[in-house]
C-alpha positions as MATLAB code, in Angstrom:
seq = 'XXXXXXXXXXXXXXXXXXXXXXXXXXXXXXXXXXXXXXXXXXXXXXXXXXXXXXXXXXXXXXXXXXXXXXXXXXXXXXXXXXXXXXXXXXXXXXXXXXXXXXXXXXXXXXXXXXXXXXXXXXXXXXXXXXXXXXXXXXXXXXXXXXXXXXXXXXXXXXXXXXXXXXXXXXXXXXXXXXXXXXXXXXXXXXXXXXXXXXXXXXX';
ca = [
     -23.653   41.026   27.827;
     -27.203   41.467   26.490;
     -28.463   38.726   28.814;
     -26.841   40.527   31.741;
     -28.601   43.749   30.747;
     -31.913   41.878   30.715;
     -31.088   40.569   34.179;
     -30.368   44.094   35.413;
     -33.687   45.308   34.026;
     -35.530   42.509   35.823;
     -33.814   43.366   39.101;
     -34.692   47.025   38.659;
     -38.291   46.118   37.879;
     -38.418   44.097   41.089;
     -37.294   47.100   43.098;
     -39.435   49.722   41.365;
     -42.664   47.803   40.764;
     -42.750   45.656   43.887;
     -40.390   46.409   46.777;
     -40.670   50.197   46.922;
     -44.433   50.328   46.177;
     -45.075   48.058   49.198;
     -42.472   49.967   51.253;
     -39.977   47.156   51.607;
     -36.264   47.491   50.995;
     -33.948   44.702   49.858;
     -30.653   43.171   50.882;
     -27.058   43.812   49.806;
     -26.104   47.157   48.214;
     -29.529   47.565   46.632;
     -31.063   47.363   50.091;
     -28.740   50.106   51.326;
     -29.720   52.186   48.309;
     -33.440   51.763   49.017;
     -32.954   52.585   52.706;
     -31.019   55.713   51.716;
     -33.872   56.629   49.393;
     -36.405   56.258   52.210;
     -34.415   58.195   54.799;
     -32.399   60.723   52.773;
     -34.567   60.974   49.635;
     -31.719   60.310   47.215;
     -31.780   58.039   44.191;
     -31.301   54.324   44.691;
     -29.099   53.926   41.615;
     -26.735   56.694   42.670;
     -26.175   55.116   46.081;
     -25.556   51.683   44.539;
     -23.041   53.159   42.093;
     -21.193   55.146   44.764;
     -20.947   52.102   47.046;
     -19.430   50.080   44.217;
     -16.726   52.558   43.197;
     -14.203   51.655   45.960;
     -14.770   47.945   45.292;
     -13.987   48.337   41.610;
     -10.860   50.328   42.428;
      -9.690   47.416   44.576;
     -10.727   44.928   41.913;
      -8.698   46.855   39.330;
      -5.611   46.362   41.501;
      -6.127   42.789   42.706;
      -8.224   41.087   40.014;
      -7.488   42.824   36.737;
      -8.566   45.460   34.242;
     -10.515   43.118   31.959;
     -12.670   41.844   34.826;
     -13.350   45.361   36.077;
     -14.317   46.794   32.687;
     -16.852   44.055   31.921;
     -18.462   44.143   35.339;
     -18.354   47.925   35.639;
     -20.509   48.152   32.503;
     -23.061   45.794   34.061;
     -23.000   47.626   37.397;
     -23.366   50.993   35.697;
     -26.301   49.740   33.652;
     -27.963   48.312   36.754;
     -27.545   51.586   38.656;
     -28.888   53.537   35.695;
     -31.881   51.242   35.205;
     -32.785   51.535   38.901;
     -33.310   55.265   38.408;
     -34.691   55.197   34.865;
     -37.459   52.814   35.919;
     -38.288   54.735   39.096;
     -41.356   56.460   37.513;
     -43.018   53.029   37.416;
     -43.461   53.226   41.180;
     -46.435   55.535   40.656;
     -48.277   52.971   38.525;
     -47.828   49.827   40.613;
     -49.572   49.319   43.959;
     -49.586   45.573   44.610;
     -50.785   44.050   47.885;
     -47.973   43.337   50.319;
     -47.618   39.619   49.659;
     -47.810   40.076   45.897;
     -45.051   42.661   46.173;
     -42.930   40.268   48.200;
     -43.466   37.425   45.729;
     -43.158   39.399   42.493;
     -40.214   41.452   43.701;
     -38.390   38.383   44.978;
     -38.891   36.472   41.730;
     -37.937   39.368   39.446;
     -34.836   40.267   41.432;
     -33.785   36.638   41.864;
     -34.218   35.704   38.204;
     -32.402   38.864   37.144;
     -29.481   38.135   39.468;
     -29.328   34.563   38.207;
     -29.135   35.703   34.587;
     -26.239   38.036   35.389;
     -24.344   35.365   37.332;
     -24.864   32.802   34.558;
     -22.815   35.049   32.300;
     -19.896   34.960   34.734;
     -20.527   38.603   35.577;
     -21.742   40.575   38.564;
     -23.709   43.751   39.146;
     -21.119   44.632   41.781;
     -22.247   44.837   45.373;
     -21.752   42.059   47.871;
     -20.802   39.530   45.194;
     -17.757   41.596   44.279;
     -17.017   42.345   47.929;
     -17.094   38.630   48.706;
     -14.697   37.843   45.854;
     -12.251   40.461   47.095;
     -12.446   39.183   50.669;
     -11.882   35.618   49.521;
      -8.766   36.649   47.606;
      -7.313   37.960   50.868;
      -8.802   35.288   53.134;
      -9.284   32.090   51.078;
     -10.899   30.185   53.965;
     -13.856   32.568   54.085;
     -16.703   31.339   51.903;
     -18.441   33.714   49.518;
     -21.827   32.559   50.770;
     -20.882   33.433   54.343;
     -20.026   36.987   53.304;
     -23.388   37.314   51.563;
     -25.299   36.074   54.601;
     -23.411   38.277   57.072;
     -23.804   41.411   54.951;
     -27.482   40.768   54.240;
     -28.259   40.349   57.926;
     -26.473   43.626   58.650;
     -28.708   45.343   56.079;
     -31.791   43.703   57.609;
     -30.822   44.883   61.090;
     -30.218   48.379   59.748;
     -33.609   48.309   58.045;
     -35.284   47.180   61.256;
     -33.663   50.118   63.048;
     -34.467   52.746   60.392;
     -37.954   51.461   59.582;
     -39.486   48.740   61.742;
     -39.115   45.080   62.609;
     -42.020   43.836   60.476;
     -40.689   45.582   57.372;
     -37.344   43.893   57.936;
     -39.104   40.549   58.428;
     -41.060   40.874   55.183;
     -37.866   41.904   53.389;
     -36.208   38.789   54.794;
     -39.023   36.658   53.322;
     -38.524   38.405   49.974;
     -34.783   37.703   50.163;
     -35.466   33.989   50.602;
     -37.641   34.039   47.476;
     -34.891   35.961   45.687;
     -32.334   33.332   46.638;
     -34.508   30.443   45.477;
     -35.309   32.173   42.181;
     -31.649   32.992   41.609;
     -30.517   29.423   42.318;
     -33.152   28.035   39.963;
     -32.164   30.451   37.199;
     -28.494   29.564   37.634;
     -29.115   25.831   37.328;
     -31.825   25.404   34.671;
     -30.832   24.911   31.053;
     -31.229   28.093   29.005;
     -30.765   28.523   25.217;
     -27.788   30.826   25.385;
     -24.115   30.291   26.024;
     -23.138   29.809   29.616;
     -19.985   31.517   30.758;
     -17.728   30.265   33.474;
     -15.820   31.998   36.214;
     -12.635   30.408   37.454;
     -10.039   31.574   39.922;
      -6.387   31.032   39.168;
      -3.228   32.690   40.430;
      -5.287   35.039   42.606;
      -7.269   36.317   39.622;
     -10.850   35.838   38.556;
     -11.142   35.176   34.851;
     -14.350   35.624   32.946;
     -14.729   33.559   29.803;
];
């Protein structure tokens, strides 16, 4: 769980020290939270938490209490860290491309650390698992891609096309950093996630 908390902190650092200072957003639920912050001036963490609540209610019913409790702690910590680290935005003013690179790496590595523990910070990952339980032929990766493109289109509409394009570049860096973190050998125990009898077990 400690490794997952470190991952959440890295993701939050990516948002608060890179993406928001260069006026980018992100993808998935975090991207919706940042867009809500830009347009409605509400906290990113609060939006992320509120978006996750209905997913965890469904997960409680269809996946199981143990899964929900572990991942709810991680999601809650991530949402909290997004807001607790928000004062850092005033101290970081990187150039655009540094913000894209640093934010993408921090968020991607953080996500990878969480996933390596067999956990999730909620969001699209949890949504994809729930969809796959109902429709097994739909791939989790396809859900991620479809949702992320919807967020990018929304960002292009609410902000502008170039901001969405730069966010897309950052998301590619995030994906590469996450994949690398998930596959390299690290000196802590790796957990596995397996699906059996329509349940996701975390061990």
